[in-house]
Amino acid sequence: MAFYENLRLEKGMYGTGKSFTDVLESLDHSENYKGTSLENLDAYQRQLKRFDIRVSGRTSDRVEKFFQSGDSAALFPEYVCRAVRQGIEQENLLPSIVATTTQVEGLDYRTITSTPTNEEKSFKPVAEGAKIPETVVHVQDHLVKLQKRGRMLVASYEALRFQRLDLFTVTLRQIGAYIARAQLGDAVDVLLHGDDGKDNAASIKASGTSGVAYKDLVSLWASLSPYQMNTILAGTEAVQDLLNISELKDAKAGLNFQGTGKLGTPVGANLLHVPDVPSKTVVGLDSTCALEMVQAGDIVTDYDKLIDRQLERASISMIAGFTKIFGGAVKTLTYQA
């Protein structure tokens, strides 16, 4: 009998600072299964196979299949986390605007920052024997504000036990989508207002008395120099206004949008539809250096309640925050109706 079939599963595998899957992998290494029929499965998926639990597809099992034994019940919280993570990944625009993600163990975190002057950005030649210009990096004087985002799963075990896991996964993915949208809203708020409680967004205004024009996008692009404006964020109304600019009606640009569904702009930046951006506002940024995401752990569930089938009120949440790295890498454009 394979080792994974004898592995003892218990509540203590949760709340260790590692994911349940990582704990399983430390006990049952995937590398030991190379060249076998289990080669493409991770340690958690091997446990699903062990108890013959199918979580997707037309032949997916019912929720109660997880609770056929104490060992199989220990797999249920990880199933919930994975389904929620699927929803986050499907909805998540953060990878398109976040330059780096920092994992922290506590809630007190100060990031580093640097505010180079225009002269420091120029990198002029240094004469022999002359002092090399400095770039000062220092720790911010305030903590990064971390937000807890999540949902309370309210349902009895009796209400869920006969439901197919494929259907239940859809519900859990929607919780993940909510978390992703809420975190995106937090990121936009920091891009616009900073994370220090001060309204420090650099902004320019459109040249005309109404609407937004191509030259306004060019001005936004130029104002970010020497950073590269590779990403533009806009709300629903602003996206409609941008797509009505004559330069965006170019046949080739239209074919790209119609053929791939990806929005573009005449200045080469990716245009992302973000409803949290205020009306009549366009945000331009260099996504390679504008924003840091700070994450305290992964998806957290009330694993003890889930294992013990006490589903009346079980929370699913994530803790994360955002901070600007280089403030000059973000600019906003505002215009009138």
mmCIF file of C-alpha atoms in Angstrom:
data_model
loop_
_atom_site.group_PDB
_atom_site.id
_atom_site.type_symbol
_atom_site.label_atom_id
_atom_site.label_comp_id
_atom_site.label_asym_id
_atom_site.label_seq_id
_atom_site.Cartn_x
_atom_site.Cartn_y
_atom_site.Cartn_z
ATOM 1 C CA MET A 1 0.000 0.000 0.000
ATOM 2 C CA ALA A 2 1.321 3.471 -0.941
ATOM 3 C CA PHE A 3 2.456 5.758 1.868
ATOM 4 C CA TYR A 4 -0.206 8.412 1.160
ATOM 5 C CA GLU A 5 -2.909 5.838 1.904
ATOM 6 C CA ASN A 6 -1.625 5.387 5.472
ATOM 7 C CA LEU A 7 -1.155 9.087 6.284
ATOM 8 C CA ARG A 8 -2.975 10.232 9.409
ATOM 9 C CA LEU A 9 -4.959 13.445 8.850
ATOM 10 C CA GLU A 10 -6.034 15.713 11.697
ATOM 11 C CA LYS A 11 -7.000 19.264 12.707
ATOM 12 C CA GLY A 12 -3.478 19.971 13.904
ATOM 13 C CA MET A 13 -2.313 20.193 10.294
ATOM 14 C CA TYR A 14 -4.086 23.565 10.098
ATOM 15 C CA GLY A 15 -3.026 26.740 11.886
ATOM 16 C CA THR A 16 0.678 25.880 11.694
ATOM 17 C CA GLY A 17 1.727 28.895 9.618
ATOM 18 C CA LYS A 18 1.855 26.664 6.558
ATOM 19 C CA SER A 19 -0.938 25.704 4.213
ATOM 20 C CA PHE A 20 -2.538 22.287 4.683
ATOM 21 C CA THR A 21 -1.087 21.207 1.342
ATOM 22 C CA ASP A 22 2.421 22.274 2.400
ATOM 23 C CA VAL A 23 2.090 20.219 5.565
ATOM 24 C CA LEU A 24 0.995 17.216 3.502
ATOM 25 C CA GLU A 25 3.878 17.720 1.078
ATOM 26 C CA SER A 26 6.381 17.723 3.957
ATOM 27 C CA LEU A 27 5.076 14.289 4.956
ATOM 28 C CA ASP A 28 4.376 12.876 1.504
ATOM 29 C CA HIS A 29 6.773 14.336 -1.080
ATOM 30 C CA SER A 30 5.440 14.582 -4.631
ATOM 31 C CA GLU A 31 8.894 13.847 -6.025
ATOM 32 C CA ASN A 32 8.506 10.277 -4.774
ATOM 33 C CA TYR A 33 5.744 9.712 -7.326
ATOM 34 C CA LYS A 34 7.639 10.629 -10.479
ATOM 35 C CA GLY A 35 7.126 8.038 -13.187
ATOM 36 C CA THR A 36 3.904 6.759 -11.610
ATOM 37 C CA SER A 37 0.211 7.346 -12.382
ATOM 38 C CA LEU A 38 0.157 9.877 -9.491
ATOM 39 C CA GLU A 39 2.943 12.029 -10.909
ATOM 40 C CA ASN A 40 0.673 14.953 -11.820
ATOM 41 C CA LEU A 41 -1.098 15.102 -8.440
ATOM 42 C CA ASP A 42 0.009 17.122 -5.437
ATOM 43 C CA ALA A 43 -0.184 15.750 -1.890
ATOM 44 C CA TYR A 44 -3.720 17.048 -1.343
ATOM 45 C CA GLN A 45 -5.008 15.654 -4.624
ATOM 46 C CA ARG A 46 -3.565 12.265 -3.689
ATOM 47 C CA GLN A 47 -5.620 12.356 -0.507
ATOM 48 C CA LEU A 48 -8.760 13.097 -2.533
ATOM 49 C CA LYS A 49 -7.927 10.062 -4.632
ATOM 50 C CA ARG A 50 -7.343 8.018 -1.499
ATOM 51 C CA PHE A 51 -10.901 8.654 -0.306
ATOM 52 C CA ASP A 52 -12.327 8.659 -3.844
ATOM 53 C CA ILE A 53 -13.673 12.227 -3.521
ATOM 54 C CA ARG A 54 -14.474 13.920 -6.831
ATOM 55 C CA VAL A 55 -14.825 17.683 -6.405
ATOM 56 C CA SER A 56 -15.579 18.682 -9.998
ATOM 57 C CA GLY A 57 -17.281 17.526 -13.161
ATOM 58 C CA ARG A 58 -20.617 15.892 -13.873
ATOM 59 C CA THR A 59 -19.803 12.997 -11.556
ATOM 60 C CA SER A 60 -18.744 15.144 -8.598
ATOM 61 C CA ASP A 61 -19.637 13.779 -5.178
ATOM 62 C CA ARG A 62 -21.916 15.266 -2.567
ATOM 63 C CA VAL A 63 -20.570 17.399 0.282
ATOM 64 C CA GLU A 64 -21.203 14.565 2.724
ATOM 65 C CA LYS A 65 -18.532 12.445 0.994
ATOM 66 C CA PHE A 66 -15.887 14.465 2.857
ATOM 67 C CA PHE A 67 -17.336 13.305 6.173
ATOM 68 C CA GLN A 68 -17.186 9.570 5.676
ATOM 69 C CA SER A 69 -14.377 9.436 8.252
ATOM 70 C CA GLY A 70 -12.391 11.691 10.561
ATOM 71 C CA ASP A 71 -9.427 11.630 8.191
ATOM 72 C CA SER A 72 -11.428 12.601 5.117
ATOM 73 C CA ALA A 73 -13.216 15.371 7.065
ATOM 74 C CA ALA A 74 -9.819 17.012 7.618
ATOM 75 C CA LEU A 75 -9.639 17.555 3.843
ATOM 76 C CA PHE A 76 -12.760 19.737 3.745
ATOM 77 C CA PRO A 77 -11.298 23.114 4.872
ATOM 78 C CA GLU A 78 -8.563 22.830 2.238
ATOM 79 C CA TYR A 79 -11.204 22.132 -0.412
ATOM 80 C CA VAL A 80 -12.983 25.331 0.693
ATOM 81 C CA CYS A 81 -9.738 27.331 0.509
ATOM 82 C CA ARG A 82 -8.913 25.995 -2.956
ATOM 83 C CA ALA A 83 -12.354 26.806 -4.312
ATOM 84 C CA VAL A 84 -12.192 30.346 -2.884
ATOM 85 C CA ARG A 85 -8.708 30.757 -4.372
ATOM 86 C CA GLN A 86 -10.060 29.775 -7.786
ATOM 87 C CA GLY A 87 -12.556 32.631 -7.536
ATOM 88 C CA ILE A 88 -9.811 35.069 -6.540
ATOM 89 C CA GLU A 89 -7.623 34.023 -9.459
ATOM 90 C CA GLN A 90 -10.461 34.239 -11.985
ATOM 91 C CA GLU A 91 -11.443 37.746 -10.898
ATOM 92 C CA ASN A 92 -8.051 39.087 -9.871
ATOM 93 C CA LEU A 93 -6.604 42.153 -11.638
ATOM 94 C CA LEU A 94 -4.027 42.778 -8.922
ATOM 95 C CA PRO A 95 -1.186 40.973 -10.762
ATOM 96 C CA SER A 96 -1.587 43.601 -13.494
ATOM 97 C CA ILE A 97 -0.955 46.532 -11.136
ATOM 98 C CA VAL A 98 1.125 45.146 -8.243
ATOM 99 C CA ALA A 99 4.903 45.275 -8.631
ATOM 100 C CA THR A 100 5.676 42.956 -5.723
ATOM 101 C CA THR A 101 3.903 41.021 -2.975
ATOM 102 C CA THR A 102 5.370 40.816 0.521
ATOM 103 C CA GLN A 103 4.298 38.062 2.912
ATOM 104 C CA VAL A 104 4.348 39.089 6.589
ATOM 105 C CA GLU A 105 3.694 37.102 9.747
ATOM 106 C CA GLY A 106 2.319 39.932 11.890
ATOM 107 C CA LEU A 107 0.091 42.958 11.374
ATOM 108 C CA ASP A 108 2.809 45.588 11.992
ATOM 109 C CA TYR A 109 4.750 46.247 8.815
ATOM 110 C CA ARG A 110 6.669 49.258 7.573
ATOM 111 C CA THR A 111 7.881 49.225 4.007
ATOM 112 C CA ILE A 112 10.830 51.055 2.471
ATOM 113 C CA THR A 113 10.496 54.012 0.154
ATOM 114 C CA SER A 114 12.618 56.346 -1.919
ATOM 115 C CA THR A 115 11.739 59.750 -3.343
ATOM 116 C CA PRO A 116 14.443 60.621 -5.873
ATOM 117 C CA THR A 117 14.742 64.191 -7.121
ATOM 118 C CA ASN A 118 14.677 65.018 -10.825
ATOM 119 C CA GLU A 119 18.457 65.394 -10.727
ATOM 120 C CA GLU A 120 18.851 61.931 -9.175
ATOM 121 C CA LYS A 121 16.621 60.440 -11.864
ATOM 122 C CA SER A 122 18.820 61.848 -14.643
ATOM 123 C CA PHE A 123 21.937 59.765 -13.802
ATOM 124 C CA LYS A 124 24.372 62.320 -15.242
ATOM 125 C CA PRO A 125 27.994 61.312 -15.885
ATOM 126 C CA VAL A 126 30.227 61.450 -12.820
ATOM 127 C CA ALA A 127 33.615 63.096 -13.243
ATOM 128 C CA GLU A 128 36.697 61.309 -11.934
ATOM 129 C CA GLY A 129 37.048 61.909 -8.237
ATOM 130 C CA ALA A 130 33.617 63.527 -7.959
ATOM 131 C CA LYS A 131 30.988 62.370 -5.496
ATOM 132 C CA ILE A 132 28.532 59.826 -6.878
ATOM 133 C CA PRO A 133 24.923 61.023 -6.458
ATOM 134 C CA GLU A 134 22.950 59.214 -3.768
ATOM 135 C CA THR A 135 19.570 57.522 -3.789
ATOM 136 C CA VAL A 136 18.275 57.492 -0.221
ATOM 137 C CA VAL A 137 16.119 54.541 0.790
ATOM 138 C CA HIS A 138 14.396 54.748 4.167
ATOM 139 C CA VAL A 139 11.669 53.052 6.166
ATOM 140 C CA GLN A 140 8.282 54.751 6.047
ATOM 141 C CA ASP A 141 7.168 56.503 9.227
ATOM 142 C CA HIS A 142 3.792 54.750 9.263
ATOM 143 C CA LEU A 143 2.506 51.199 9.233
ATOM 144 C CA VAL A 144 0.923 49.727 6.141
ATOM 145 C CA LYS A 145 -2.806 49.503 6.772
ATOM 146 C CA LEU A 146 -3.942 45.902 6.459
ATOM 147 C CA GLN A 147 -7.577 45.142 5.734
ATOM 148 C CA LYS A 148 -9.403 41.924 6.553
ATOM 149 C CA ARG A 149 -11.717 40.992 3.696
ATOM 150 C CA GLY A 150 -14.001 37.992 3.678
ATOM 151 C CA ARG A 151 -17.415 36.457 4.014
ATOM 152 C CA MET A 152 -19.282 34.470 6.634
ATOM 153 C CA LEU A 153 -20.498 31.142 5.269
ATOM 154 C CA VAL A 154 -23.922 30.688 6.851
ATOM 155 C CA ALA A 155 -25.474 27.279 6.251
ATOM 156 C CA SER A 156 -26.233 24.111 8.165
ATOM 157 C CA TYR A 157 -24.544 20.826 7.364
ATOM 158 C CA GLU A 158 -27.980 19.328 6.748
ATOM 159 C CA ALA A 159 -28.655 21.981 4.096
ATOM 160 C CA LEU A 160 -25.390 21.234 2.283
ATOM 161 C CA ARG A 161 -24.701 17.554 2.769
ATOM 162 C CA PHE A 162 -26.621 16.388 -0.300
ATOM 163 C CA GLN A 163 -25.397 19.183 -2.589
ATOM 164 C CA ARG A 164 -22.928 18.311 -5.332
ATOM 165 C CA LEU A 165 -19.431 19.625 -4.742
ATOM 166 C CA ASP A 166 -19.326 21.054 -8.272
ATOM 167 C CA LEU A 167 -22.250 23.337 -7.412
ATOM 168 C CA PHE A 168 -20.894 24.219 -3.979
ATOM 169 C CA THR A 169 -17.592 25.171 -5.613
ATOM 170 C CA VAL A 170 -19.410 27.812 -7.677
ATOM 171 C CA THR A 171 -20.688 29.425 -4.461
ATOM 172 C CA LEU A 172 -17.227 29.381 -2.911
ATOM 173 C CA ARG A 173 -15.680 30.861 -6.055
ATOM 174 C CA GLN A 174 -18.061 33.797 -5.733
ATOM 175 C CA ILE A 175 -16.739 34.418 -2.226
ATOM 176 C CA GLY A 176 -13.258 34.459 -3.721
ATOM 177 C CA ALA A 177 -14.394 36.887 -6.426
ATOM 178 C CA TYR A 178 -15.780 39.206 -3.747
ATOM 179 C CA ILE A 179 -12.462 39.161 -1.883
ATOM 180 C CA ALA A 180 -10.561 39.924 -5.099
ATOM 181 C CA ARG A 181 -12.838 42.863 -5.953
ATOM 182 C CA ALA A 182 -12.613 44.264 -2.421
ATOM 183 C CA GLN A 183 -8.816 44.053 -2.432
ATOM 184 C CA LEU A 184 -8.709 45.745 -5.825
ATOM 185 C CA GLY A 185 -10.752 48.575 -4.333
ATOM 186 C CA ASP A 186 -8.226 48.871 -1.495
ATOM 187 C CA ALA A 187 -5.377 49.002 -4.037
ATOM 188 C CA VAL A 188 -7.073 51.764 -6.051
ATOM 189 C CA ASP A 189 -7.687 53.779 -2.886
ATOM 190 C CA VAL A 190 -3.966 53.648 -2.055
ATOM 191 C CA LEU A 191 -2.995 54.599 -5.613
ATOM 192 C CA LEU A 192 -5.266 57.644 -5.404
ATOM 193 C CA HIS A 193 -4.780 58.711 -1.794
ATOM 194 C CA GLY A 194 -1.756 56.873 -0.417
ATOM 195 C CA ASP A 195 -1.751 54.728 2.709
ATOM 196 C CA ASP A 196 -0.657 57.429 5.140
ATOM 197 C CA GLY A 197 -3.995 59.192 5.538
ATOM 198 C CA LYS A 198 -2.960 62.068 3.283
ATOM 199 C CA ASP A 199 -4.519 62.841 -0.091
ATOM 200 C CA ASN A 200 -1.224 62.863 -1.979
ATOM 201 C CA ALA A 201 -2.243 61.796 -5.476
ATOM 202 C CA ALA A 202 -0.513 63.721 -8.253
ATOM 203 C CA SER A 203 -3.141 64.853 -10.747
ATOM 204 C CA ILE A 204 -3.498 66.718 -14.015
ATOM 205 C CA LYS A 205 -6.651 68.044 -15.633
ATOM 206 C CA ALA A 206 -7.913 67.538 -19.153
ATOM 207 C CA SER A 207 -7.290 70.363 -21.574
ATOM 208 C CA GLY A 208 -10.871 70.762 -22.799
ATOM 209 C CA THR A 209 -14.006 71.897 -21.010
ATOM 210 C CA SER A 210 -15.735 68.551 -21.525
ATOM 211 C CA GLY A 211 -14.769 64.955 -22.218
ATOM 212 C CA VAL A 212 -11.359 63.378 -22.594
ATOM 213 C CA ALA A 213 -9.217 63.639 -25.732
ATOM 214 C CA TYR A 214 -6.236 61.777 -27.142
ATOM 215 C CA LYS A 215 -3.905 64.642 -26.261
ATOM 216 C CA ASP A 216 -4.985 64.304 -22.627
ATOM 217 C CA LEU A 217 -3.766 60.693 -22.623
ATOM 218 C CA VAL A 218 -0.515 61.876 -24.155
ATOM 219 C CA SER A 219 -0.181 64.490 -21.396
ATOM 220 C CA LEU A 220 -0.794 61.807 -18.784
ATOM 221 C CA TRP A 221 1.838 59.616 -20.416
ATOM 222 C CA ALA A 222 4.349 62.492 -20.485
ATOM 223 C CA SER A 223 3.695 63.469 -16.846
ATOM 224 C CA LEU A 224 4.878 60.035 -15.668
ATOM 225 C CA SER A 225 8.332 60.369 -17.241
ATOM 226 C CA PRO A 226 10.848 58.901 -16.550
ATOM 227 C CA TYR A 227 8.495 56.106 -15.504
ATOM 228 C CA GLN A 228 6.666 54.188 -18.218
ATOM 229 C CA MET A 229 2.878 54.396 -18.336
ATOM 230 C CA ASN A 230 2.146 50.747 -19.092
ATOM 231 C CA THR A 231 -1.231 50.507 -17.318
ATOM 232 C CA ILE A 232 -4.351 52.685 -17.262
ATOM 233 C CA LEU A 233 -7.216 52.176 -14.797
ATOM 234 C CA ALA A 234 -10.658 53.611 -15.433
ATOM 235 C CA GLY A 235 -14.237 53.130 -14.213
ATOM 236 C CA THR A 236 -17.127 52.074 -16.418
ATOM 237 C CA GLU A 237 -18.054 55.560 -17.615
ATOM 238 C CA ALA A 238 -14.445 56.572 -18.223
ATOM 239 C CA VAL A 239 -13.752 53.393 -20.220
ATOM 240 C CA GLN A 240 -16.720 54.222 -22.444
ATOM 241 C CA ASP A 241 -15.393 57.745 -22.925
ATOM 242 C CA LEU A 242 -11.919 56.449 -23.786
ATOM 243 C CA LEU A 243 -13.266 53.925 -26.281
ATOM 244 C CA ASN A 244 -15.093 56.748 -28.051
ATOM 245 C CA ILE A 245 -11.864 58.646 -28.728
ATOM 246 C CA SER A 246 -11.338 58.616 -32.486
ATOM 247 C CA GLU A 247 -7.790 57.247 -32.180
ATOM 248 C CA LEU A 248 -9.177 54.206 -30.362
ATOM 249 C CA LYS A 249 -11.547 53.547 -33.246
ATOM 250 C CA ASP A 250 -8.598 52.727 -35.484
ATOM 251 C CA ALA A 251 -9.280 49.495 -37.371
ATOM 252 C CA LYS A 252 -6.231 47.653 -36.018
ATOM 253 C CA ALA A 253 -6.956 48.698 -32.441
ATOM 254 C CA GLY A 254 -10.550 47.611 -32.895
ATOM 255 C CA LEU A 255 -9.543 44.222 -34.245
ATOM 256 C CA ASN A 256 -7.381 43.638 -31.190
ATOM 257 C CA PHE A 257 -10.299 44.427 -28.861
ATOM 258 C CA GLN A 258 -12.855 42.491 -30.892
ATOM 259 C CA GLY A 259 -10.583 39.512 -31.397
ATOM 260 C CA THR A 260 -9.097 39.173 -27.906
ATOM 261 C CA GLY A 261 -11.370 41.193 -25.623
ATOM 262 C CA LYS A 262 -8.311 43.088 -24.370
ATOM 263 C CA LEU A 263 -8.554 46.845 -24.192
ATOM 264 C CA GLY A 264 -5.682 48.972 -25.439
ATOM 265 C CA THR A 265 -4.741 52.627 -25.794
ATOM 266 C CA PRO A 266 -2.916 54.704 -28.423
ATOM 267 C CA VAL A 267 0.013 55.143 -26.031
ATOM 268 C CA GLY A 268 0.548 51.392 -25.671
ATOM 269 C CA ALA A 269 -0.728 50.973 -22.098
ATOM 270 C CA ASN A 270 -3.084 48.229 -20.994
ATOM 271 C CA LEU A 271 -6.516 49.648 -20.214
ATOM 272 C CA LEU A 272 -8.182 47.909 -17.258
ATOM 273 C CA HIS A 273 -11.828 48.304 -16.334
ATOM 274 C CA VAL A 274 -11.893 48.982 -12.575
ATOM 275 C CA PRO A 275 -15.297 50.158 -11.278
ATOM 276 C CA ASP A 276 -13.722 51.498 -8.055
ATOM 277 C CA VAL A 277 -11.963 54.325 -9.937
ATOM 278 C CA PRO A 278 -14.015 57.528 -9.455
ATOM 279 C CA SER A 279 -16.117 58.873 -12.318
ATOM 280 C CA LYS A 280 -14.348 61.105 -14.859
ATOM 281 C CA THR A 281 -10.965 59.924 -13.605
ATOM 282 C CA VAL A 282 -8.222 57.990 -15.382
ATOM 283 C CA VAL A 283 -5.277 56.548 -13.461
ATOM 284 C CA GLY A 284 -1.964 56.022 -15.247
ATOM 285 C CA LEU A 285 0.826 54.033 -13.610
ATOM 286 C CA ASP A 286 4.022 52.133 -14.106
ATOM 287 C CA SER A 287 2.956 48.741 -12.771
ATOM 288 C CA THR A 288 6.579 47.614 -12.388
ATOM 289 C CA CYS A 289 7.300 49.970 -9.498
ATOM 290 C CA ALA A 290 4.154 51.735 -8.288
ATOM 291 C CA LEU A 291 2.471 49.442 -5.792
ATOM 292 C CA GLU A 292 3.403 46.853 -3.160
ATOM 293 C CA MET A 293 0.896 44.332 -1.822
ATOM 294 C CA VAL A 294 1.412 43.223 1.771
ATOM 295 C CA GLN A 295 -0.269 39.958 2.656
ATOM 296 C CA ALA A 296 -0.605 38.448 6.134
ATOM 297 C CA GLY A 297 -0.974 34.743 5.487
ATOM 298 C CA ASP A 298 -3.219 33.031 2.987
ATOM 299 C CA ILE A 299 -6.952 32.343 2.951
ATOM 300 C CA VAL A 300 -8.118 31.692 6.518
ATOM 301 C CA THR A 301 -11.114 29.537 7.426
ATOM 302 C CA ASP A 302 -12.730 28.353 10.644
ATOM 303 C CA TYR A 303 -11.226 24.951 9.948
ATOM 304 C CA ASP A 304 -12.367 23.445 13.246
ATOM 305 C CA LYS A 305 -16.005 24.313 12.509
ATOM 306 C CA LEU A 306 -15.737 22.992 8.963
ATOM 307 C CA ILE A 307 -14.221 19.703 10.101
ATOM 308 C CA ASP A 308 -16.792 19.275 12.895
ATOM 309 C CA ARG A 309 -19.664 20.096 10.489
ATOM 310 C CA GLN A 310 -20.584 23.220 12.473
ATOM 311 C CA LEU A 311 -21.226 25.251 9.340
ATOM 312 C CA GLU A 312 -23.861 27.593 10.777
ATOM 313 C CA ARG A 313 -21.339 30.470 10.787
ATOM 314 C CA ALA A 314 -17.890 29.765 9.371
ATOM 315 C CA SER A 315 -15.697 32.669 8.246
ATOM 316 C CA ILE A 316 -13.519 32.778 5.142
ATOM 317 C CA SER A 317 -11.126 35.722 4.970
ATOM 318 C CA MET A 318 -7.807 37.190 3.851
ATOM 319 C CA ILE A 319 -5.717 40.005 5.324
ATOM 320 C CA ALA A 320 -3.834 42.288 2.950
ATOM 321 C CA GLY A 321 -2.863 45.901 2.411
ATOM 322 C CA PHE A 322 -1.148 48.102 -0.154
ATOM 323 C CA THR A 323 1.439 50.835 -0.212
ATOM 324 C CA LYS A 324 3.080 52.971 -2.880
ATOM 325 C CA ILE A 325 6.696 52.215 -3.710
ATOM 326 C CA PHE A 326 7.492 55.225 -5.906
ATOM 327 C CA GLY A 327 4.808 57.898 -5.678
ATOM 328 C CA GLY A 328 5.874 59.441 -8.986
ATOM 329 C CA ALA A 329 4.966 56.238 -10.797
ATOM 330 C CA VAL A 330 1.253 57.058 -10.426
ATOM 331 C CA LYS A 331 -0.642 60.011 -11.905
ATOM 332 C CA THR A 332 -4.348 60.720 -12.380
ATOM 333 C CA LEU A 333 -6.195 62.546 -15.122
ATOM 334 C CA THR A 334 -9.526 64.192 -14.317
ATOM 335 C CA TYR A 335 -11.977 65.674 -16.820
ATOM 336 C CA GLN A 336 -15.420 67.207 -16.952
ATOM 337 C CA ALA A 337 -18.595 65.703 -18.364
#
